[in-house]
Amino acid sequence: QVQLVESGGGLVQPGGSLRLSCAASGSIFSMNAAAWYRQAPGKQREWVARITRGGSTNYADSVKGRFTISRDNAKNTVYLQMNSLKAEDTAVYSCNVETLNRLGLVSGMYWGQGTQVTVSS
């Protein structure tokens, strides 16, 4: 089993920045692709960003130019740098990680517990 521990959420003013972290531990050899999602109150869960093992990235239009997803494969950790935050970014943010075993085969897909990000004055 793999556990994803998220951190970095909190309260920030509009225009501010936060960096979310998602650290994988447990029965993991390495991470494959990883992504961040968010869900605001009363809304569907929304895909935010994705990063491949090699570092290629994709972003939702709503966060392009403001958010940056990155990873540290040695630490099995994924990050989401959020800049120029808006009130509409308020949501519970969750990470999703696909894992590889020692043979280089996909062994599972896991979710973090979610961390609250609130953007408000």
PDB file of N, CA and C in Angstrom, residues 45-112:
ATOM      1  N   ARG A  45     -15.308  17.760  -9.021  1.00  0.00           N
ATOM      2  CA  ARG A  45     -13.865  17.726  -8.942  1.00  0.00           C
ATOM      3  C   ARG A  45     -13.270  18.074 -10.297  1.00  0.00           C
ATOM      4  N   GLU A  46     -12.244  18.892 -10.283  1.00  0.00           N
ATOM      5  CA  GLU A  46     -11.643  19.437 -11.486  1.00  0.00           C
ATOM      6  C   GLU A  46     -10.174  19.049 -11.569  1.00  0.00           C
ATOM      7  N   TRP A  47      -9.751  18.604 -12.719  1.00  0.00           N
ATOM      8  CA  TRP A  47      -8.348  18.356 -12.951  1.00  0.00           C
ATOM      9  C   TRP A  47      -7.598  19.682 -13.062  1.00  0.00           C
ATOM     10  N   VAL A  48      -6.448  19.760 -12.431  1.00  0.00           N
ATOM     11  CA  VAL A  48      -5.683  20.997 -12.374  1.00  0.00           C
ATOM     12  C   VAL A  48      -4.394  20.907 -13.182  1.00  0.00           C
ATOM     13  N   ALA A  49      -3.596  19.878 -12.935  1.00  0.00           N
ATOM     14  CA  ALA A  49      -2.288  19.781 -13.570  1.00  0.00           C
ATOM     15  C   ALA A  49      -1.819  18.335 -13.563  1.00  0.00           C
ATOM     16  N   ARG A  50      -0.974  18.009 -14.508  1.00  0.00           N
ATOM     17  CA  ARG A  50      -0.411  16.676 -14.621  1.00  0.00           C
ATOM     18  C   ARG A  50       1.051  16.779 -14.984  1.00  0.00           C
ATOM     19  N   ILE A  51       1.839  15.820 -14.500  1.00  0.00           N
ATOM     20  CA  ILE A  51       3.259  15.773 -14.830  1.00  0.00           C
ATOM     21  C   ILE A  51       3.656  14.330 -15.074  1.00  0.00           C
ATOM     22  N   THR A  52       4.404  14.100 -16.140  1.00  0.00           N
ATOM     23  CA  THR A  52       4.897  12.766 -16.443  1.00  0.00           C
ATOM     24  C   THR A  52       6.155  12.484 -15.639  1.00  0.00           C
ATOM     25  N   ARG A  53       6.604  11.238 -15.690  1.00  0.00           N
ATOM     26  CA  ARG A  53       7.819  10.875 -14.979  1.00  0.00           C
ATOM     27  C   ARG A  53       9.000  11.702 -15.465  1.00  0.00           C
ATOM     28  N   GLY A  54       9.028  11.998 -16.757  1.00  0.00           N
ATOM     29  CA  GLY A  54      10.121  12.764 -17.325  1.00  0.00           C
ATOM     30  C   GLY A  54      10.012  14.263 -17.144  1.00  0.00           C
ATOM     31  N   GLY A  55       8.891  14.740 -16.577  1.00  0.00           N
ATOM     32  CA  GLY A  55       8.762  16.152 -16.284  1.00  0.00           C
ATOM     33  C   GLY A  55       7.909  16.957 -17.249  1.00  0.00           C
ATOM     34  N   SER A  56       7.306  16.334 -18.241  1.00  0.00           N
ATOM     35  CA  SER A  56       6.393  17.055 -19.119  1.00  0.00           C
ATOM     36  C   SER A  56       5.124  17.407 -18.359  1.00  0.00           C
ATOM     37  N   THR A  57       4.582  18.596 -18.602  1.00  0.00           N
ATOM     38  CA  THR A  57       3.447  19.077 -17.822  1.00  0.00           C
ATOM     39  C   THR A  57       2.276  19.486 -18.699  1.00  0.00           C
ATOM     40  N   ASN A  58       1.089  19.428 -18.113  1.00  0.00           N
ATOM     41  CA  ASN A  58      -0.135  19.915 -18.717  1.00  0.00           C
ATOM     42  C   ASN A  58      -0.952  20.602 -17.634  1.00  0.00           C
ATOM     43  N   TYR A  59      -1.695  21.648 -18.018  1.00  0.00           N
ATOM     44  CA  TYR A  59      -2.468  22.425 -17.067  1.00  0.00           C
ATOM     45  C   TYR A  59      -3.868  22.694 -17.572  1.00  0.00           C
ATOM     46  N   ALA A  60      -4.798  22.795 -16.634  1.00  0.00           N
ATOM     47  CA  ALA A  60      -6.118  23.286 -16.969  1.00  0.00           C
ATOM     48  C   ALA A  60      -6.026  24.746 -17.369  1.00  0.00           C
ATOM     49  N   ASP A  61      -6.893  25.159 -18.282  1.00  0.00           N
ATOM     50  CA  ASP A  61      -6.857  26.545 -18.746  1.00  0.00           C
ATOM     51  C   ASP A  61      -7.020  27.537 -17.595  1.00  0.00           C
ATOM     52  N   SER A  62      -7.765  27.163 -16.583  1.00  0.00           N
ATOM     53  CA  SER A  62      -8.046  28.070 -15.484  1.00  0.00           C
ATOM     54  C   SER A  62      -6.820  28.408 -14.644  1.00  0.00           C
ATOM     55  N   VAL A  63      -5.761  27.599 -14.739  1.00  0.00           N
ATOM     56  CA  VAL A  63      -4.580  27.835 -13.911  1.00  0.00           C
ATOM     57  C   VAL A  63      -3.317  28.069 -14.718  1.00  0.00           C
ATOM     58  N   LYS A  64      -3.393  27.996 -16.027  1.00  0.00           N
ATOM     59  CA  LYS A  64      -2.211  28.203 -16.861  1.00  0.00           C
ATOM     60  C   LYS A  64      -1.595  29.572 -16.601  1.00  0.00           C
ATOM     61  N   GLY A  65      -0.289  29.580 -16.478  1.00  0.00           N
ATOM     62  CA  GLY A  65       0.424  30.813 -16.224  1.00  0.00           C
ATOM     63  C   GLY A  65       0.508  31.190 -14.766  1.00  0.00           C
ATOM     64  N   ARG A  66      -0.252  30.517 -13.908  1.00  0.00           N
ATOM     65  CA  ARG A  66      -0.251  30.824 -12.482  1.00  0.00           C
ATOM     66  C   ARG A  66       0.257  29.672 -11.631  1.00  0.00           C
ATOM     67  N   PHE A  67      -0.055  28.446 -12.025  1.00  0.00           N
ATOM     68  CA  PHE A  67       0.333  27.262 -11.256  1.00  0.00           C
ATOM     69  C   PHE A  67       1.458  26.522 -11.969  1.00  0.00           C
ATOM     70  N   THR A  68       2.309  25.870 -11.192  1.00  0.00           N
ATOM     71  CA  THR A  68       3.381  25.057 -11.733  1.00  0.00           C
ATOM     72  C   THR A  68       3.450  23.739 -10.979  1.00  0.00           C
ATOM     73  N   ILE A  69       3.334  22.638 -11.690  1.00  0.00           N
ATOM     74  CA  ILE A  69       3.501  21.327 -11.090  1.00  0.00           C
ATOM     75  C   ILE A  69       4.939  20.872 -11.310  1.00  0.00           C
ATOM     76  N   SER A  70       5.511  20.238 -10.308  1.00  0.00           N
ATOM     77  CA  SER A  70       6.872  19.749 -10.407  1.00  0.00           C
ATOM     78  C   SER A  70       7.006  18.485  -9.572  1.00  0.00           C
ATOM     79  N   ARG A  71       8.174  17.861  -9.638  1.00  0.00           N
ATOM     80  CA  ARG A  71       8.368  16.614  -8.910  1.00  0.00           C
ATOM     81  C   ARG A  71       9.826  16.419  -8.561  1.00  0.00           C
ATOM     82  N   ASP A  72      10.041  15.649  -7.525  1.00  0.00           N
ATOM     83  CA  ASP A  72      11.367  15.216  -7.122  1.00  0.00           C
ATOM     84  C   ASP A  72      11.298  13.701  -7.022  1.00  0.00           C
ATOM     85  N   ASN A  73      11.765  13.024  -8.053  1.00  0.00           N
ATOM     86  CA  ASN A  73      11.634  11.572  -8.106  1.00  0.00           C
ATOM     87  C   ASN A  73      12.420  10.879  -6.992  1.00  0.00           C
ATOM     88  N   ALA A  74      13.552  11.436  -6.615  1.00  0.00           N
ATOM     89  CA  ALA A  74      14.343  10.843  -5.552  1.00  0.00           C
ATOM     90  C   ALA A  74      13.603  10.861  -4.223  1.00  0.00           C
ATOM     91  N   LYS A  75      12.748  11.873  -4.025  1.00  0.00           N
ATOM     92  CA  LYS A  75      11.978  12.006  -2.793  1.00  0.00           C
ATOM     93  C   LYS A  75      10.555  11.484  -2.922  1.00  0.00           C
ATOM     94  N   ASN A  76      10.187  11.012  -4.099  1.00  0.00           N
ATOM     95  CA  ASN A  76       8.814  10.565  -4.358  1.00  0.00           C
ATOM     96  C   ASN A  76       7.805  11.624  -3.927  1.00  0.00           C
ATOM     97  N   THR A  77       8.064  12.842  -4.338  1.00  0.00           N
ATOM     98  CA  THR A  77       7.241  13.967  -3.935  1.00  0.00           C
ATOM     99  C   THR A  77       6.829  14.781  -5.155  1.00  0.00           C
ATOM    100  N   VAL A  78       5.586  15.238  -5.146  1.00  0.00           N
ATOM    101  CA  VAL A  78       5.032  16.089  -6.183  1.00  0.00           C
ATOM    102  C   VAL A  78       4.638  17.418  -5.554  1.00  0.00           C
ATOM    103  N   TYR A  79       4.839  18.493  -6.279  1.00  0.00           N
ATOM    104  CA  TYR A  79       4.553  19.829  -5.773  1.00  0.00           C
ATOM    105  C   TYR A  79       3.577  20.560  -6.694  1.00  0.00           C
ATOM    106  N   LEU A  80       2.880  21.511  -6.118  1.00  0.00           N
ATOM    107  CA  LEU A  80       2.067  22.431  -6.892  1.00  0.00           C
ATOM    108  C   LEU A  80       2.315  23.835  -6.366  1.00  0.00           C
ATOM    109  N   GLN A  81       3.046  24.619  -7.136  1.00  0.00           N
ATOM    110  CA  GLN A  81       3.280  26.017  -6.800  1.00  0.00           C
ATOM    111  C   GLN A  81       2.131  26.843  -7.349  1.00  0.00           C
ATOM    112  N   MET A  82       1.446  27.564  -6.486  1.00  0.00           N
ATOM    113  CA  MET A  82       0.279  28.338  -6.861  1.00  0.00           C
ATOM    114  C   MET A  82       0.571  29.808  -6.618  1.00  0.00           C
ATOM    115  N   ASN A  83       0.589  30.584  -7.688  1.00  0.00           N
ATOM    116  CA  ASN A  83       0.832  32.012  -7.615  1.00  0.00           C
ATOM    117  C   ASN A  83      -0.391  32.782  -8.099  1.00  0.00           C
ATOM    118  N   SER A  84      -0.418  34.064  -7.790  1.00  0.00           N
ATOM    119  CA  SER A  84      -1.515  34.936  -8.214  1.00  0.00           C
ATOM    120  C   SER A  84      -2.865  34.310  -7.907  1.00  0.00           C
ATOM    121  N   LEU A  85      -3.012  33.842  -6.695  1.00  0.00           N
ATOM    122  CA  LEU A  85      -4.218  33.110  -6.319  1.00  0.00           C
ATOM    123  C   LEU A  85      -5.450  34.006  -6.341  1.00  0.00           C
ATOM    124  N   LYS A  86      -6.552  33.403  -6.743  1.00  0.00           N
ATOM    125  CA  LYS A  86      -7.840  34.068  -6.827  1.00  0.00           C
ATOM    126  C   LYS A  86      -8.829  33.384  -5.896  1.00  0.00           C
ATOM    127  N   ALA A  87      -9.896  34.085  -5.572  1.00  0.00           N
ATOM    128  CA  ALA A  87     -10.920  33.502  -4.717  1.00  0.00           C
ATOM    129  C   ALA A  87     -11.483  32.224  -5.325  1.00  0.00           C
ATOM    130  N   GLU A  88     -11.567  32.167  -6.643  1.00  0.00           N
ATOM    131  CA  GLU A  88     -12.106  31.004  -7.317  1.00  0.00           C
ATOM    132  C   GLU A  88     -11.193  29.788  -7.221  1.00  0.00           C
ATOM    133  N   ASP A  89      -9.968  29.967  -6.733  1.00  0.00           N
ATOM    134  CA  ASP A  89      -9.070  28.844  -6.516  1.00  0.00           C
ATOM    135  C   ASP A  89      -9.355  28.119  -5.208  1.00  0.00           C
ATOM    136  N   THR A  90     -10.232  28.678  -4.391  1.00  0.00           N
ATOM    137  CA  THR A  90     -10.576  28.048  -3.123  1.00  0.00           C
ATOM    138  C   THR A  90     -11.176  26.670  -3.367  1.00  0.00           C
ATOM    139  N   ALA A  91     -10.579  25.651  -2.758  1.00  0.00           N
ATOM    140  CA  ALA A  91     -11.015  24.278  -2.976  1.00  0.00           C
ATOM    141  C   ALA A  91     -10.198  23.349  -2.093  1.00  0.00           C
ATOM    142  N   VAL A  92     -10.626  22.101  -2.041  1.00  0.00           N
ATOM    143  CA  VAL A  92      -9.808  21.038  -1.482  1.00  0.00           C
ATOM    144  C   VAL A  92      -8.960  20.475  -2.611  1.00  0.00           C
ATOM    145  N   TYR A  93      -7.659  20.502  -2.431  1.00  0.00           N
ATOM    146  CA  TYR A  93      -6.726  20.035  -3.448  1.00  0.00           C
ATOM    147  C   TYR A  93      -6.219  18.649  -3.085  1.00  0.00           C
ATOM    148  N   SER A  94      -6.260  17.732  -4.050  1.00  0.00           N
ATOM    149  CA  SER A  94      -5.833  16.357  -3.844  1.00  0.00           C
ATOM    150  C   SER A  94      -4.805  15.966  -4.890  1.00  0.00           C
ATOM    151  N   CYS A  95      -3.846  15.153  -4.496  1.00  0.00           N
ATOM    152  CA  CYS A  95      -2.875  14.649  -5.455  1.00  0.00           C
ATOM    153  C   CYS A  95      -3.197  13.210  -5.816  1.00  0.00           C
ATOM    154  N   ASN A  96      -2.800  12.836  -7.007  1.00  0.00           N
ATOM    155  CA  ASN A  96      -3.000  11.496  -7.534  1.00  0.00           C
ATOM    156  C   ASN A  96      -1.682  11.034  -8.125  1.00  0.00           C
ATOM    157  N   VAL A  97      -1.247   9.843  -7.733  1.00  0.00           N
ATOM    158  CA  VAL A  97       0.058   9.343  -8.149  1.00  0.00           C
ATOM    159  C   VAL A  97      -0.069   7.925  -8.674  1.00  0.00           C
ATOM    160  N   GLU A  98       0.499   7.694  -9.831  1.00  0.00           N
ATOM    161  CA  GLU A  98       0.629   6.354 -10.396  1.00  0.00           C
ATOM    162  C   GLU A  98       2.008   5.828 -10.033  1.00  0.00           C
ATOM    163  N   THR A  99       2.067   4.585  -9.547  1.00  0.00           N
ATOM    164  CA  THR A  99       3.328   4.030  -9.071  1.00  0.00           C
ATOM    165  C   THR A  99       3.853   2.947  -9.997  1.00  0.00           C
ATOM    166  N   LEU A 100       5.166   2.772  -9.959  1.00  0.00           N
ATOM    167  CA  LEU A 100       5.852   1.724 -10.693  1.00  0.00           C
ATOM    168  C   LEU A 100       6.516   0.769  -9.710  1.00  0.00           C
ATOM    169  N   ASN A 101       6.561  -0.505 -10.076  1.00  0.00           N
ATOM    170  CA  ASN A 101       7.295  -1.458  -9.266  1.00  0.00           C
ATOM    171  C   ASN A 101       8.736  -1.552  -9.745  1.00  0.00           C
ATOM    172  N   ARG A 102       9.478  -2.461  -9.158  1.00  0.00           N
ATOM    173  CA  ARG A 102      10.899  -2.576  -9.484  1.00  0.00           C
ATOM    174  C   ARG A 102      11.162  -3.068 -10.893  1.00  0.00           C
ATOM    175  N   LEU A 103      10.146  -3.625 -11.535  1.00  0.00           N
ATOM    176  CA  LEU A 103      10.275  -4.060 -12.921  1.00  0.00           C
ATOM    177  C   LEU A 103       9.911  -2.961 -13.907  1.00  0.00           C
ATOM    178  N   GLY A 104       9.511  -1.799 -13.386  1.00  0.00           N
ATOM    179  CA  GLY A 104       9.122  -0.708 -14.246  1.00  0.00           C
ATOM    180  C   GLY A 104       7.702  -0.799 -14.748  1.00  0.00           C
ATOM    181  N   LEU A 105       6.881  -1.611 -14.103  1.00  0.00           N
ATOM    182  CA  LEU A 105       5.494  -1.784 -14.485  1.00  0.00           C
ATOM    183  C   LEU A 105       4.585  -0.980 -13.571  1.00  0.00           C
ATOM    184  N   VAL A 106       3.487  -0.482 -14.117  1.00  0.00           N
ATOM    185  CA  VAL A 106       2.521   0.247 -13.315  1.00  0.00           C
ATOM    186  C   VAL A 106       1.931  -0.689 -12.268  1.00  0.00           C
ATOM    187  N   SER A 107       2.028  -0.297 -11.005  1.00  0.00           N
ATOM    188  CA  SER A 107       1.603  -1.149  -9.910  1.00  0.00           C
ATOM    189  C   SER A 107       0.389  -0.632  -9.158  1.00  0.00           C
ATOM    190  N   GLY A 108       0.019   0.623  -9.363  1.00  0.00           N
ATOM    191  CA  GLY A 108      -1.129   1.152  -8.673  1.00  0.00           C
ATOM    192  C   GLY A 108      -1.336   2.626  -8.932  1.00  0.00           C
ATOM    193  N   MET A 109      -2.469   3.129  -8.449  1.00  0.00           N
ATOM    194  CA  MET A 109      -2.789   4.542  -8.519  1.00  0.00           C
ATOM    195  C   MET A 109      -3.411   4.934  -7.178  1.00  0.00           C
ATOM    196  N   TYR A 110      -2.933   6.049  -6.608  1.00  0.00           N
ATOM    197  CA  TYR A 110      -3.314   6.411  -5.248  1.00  0.00           C
ATOM    198  C   TYR A 110      -3.697   7.882  -5.164  1.00  0.00           C
ATOM    199  N   TRP A 111      -4.523   8.178  -4.168  1.00  0.00           N
ATOM    200  CA  TRP A 111      -4.987   9.535  -3.891  1.00  0.00           C
ATOM    201  C   TRP A 111      -4.527   9.994  -2.532  1.00  0.00           C
ATOM    202  N   GLY A 112      -4.222  11.267  -2.429  1.00  0.00           N
ATOM    203  CA  GLY A 112      -3.969  11.876  -1.136  1.00  0.00           C
ATOM    204  C   GLY A 112      -5.263  12.190  -0.420  1.00  0.00           C
TER     205      GLY A 112
END
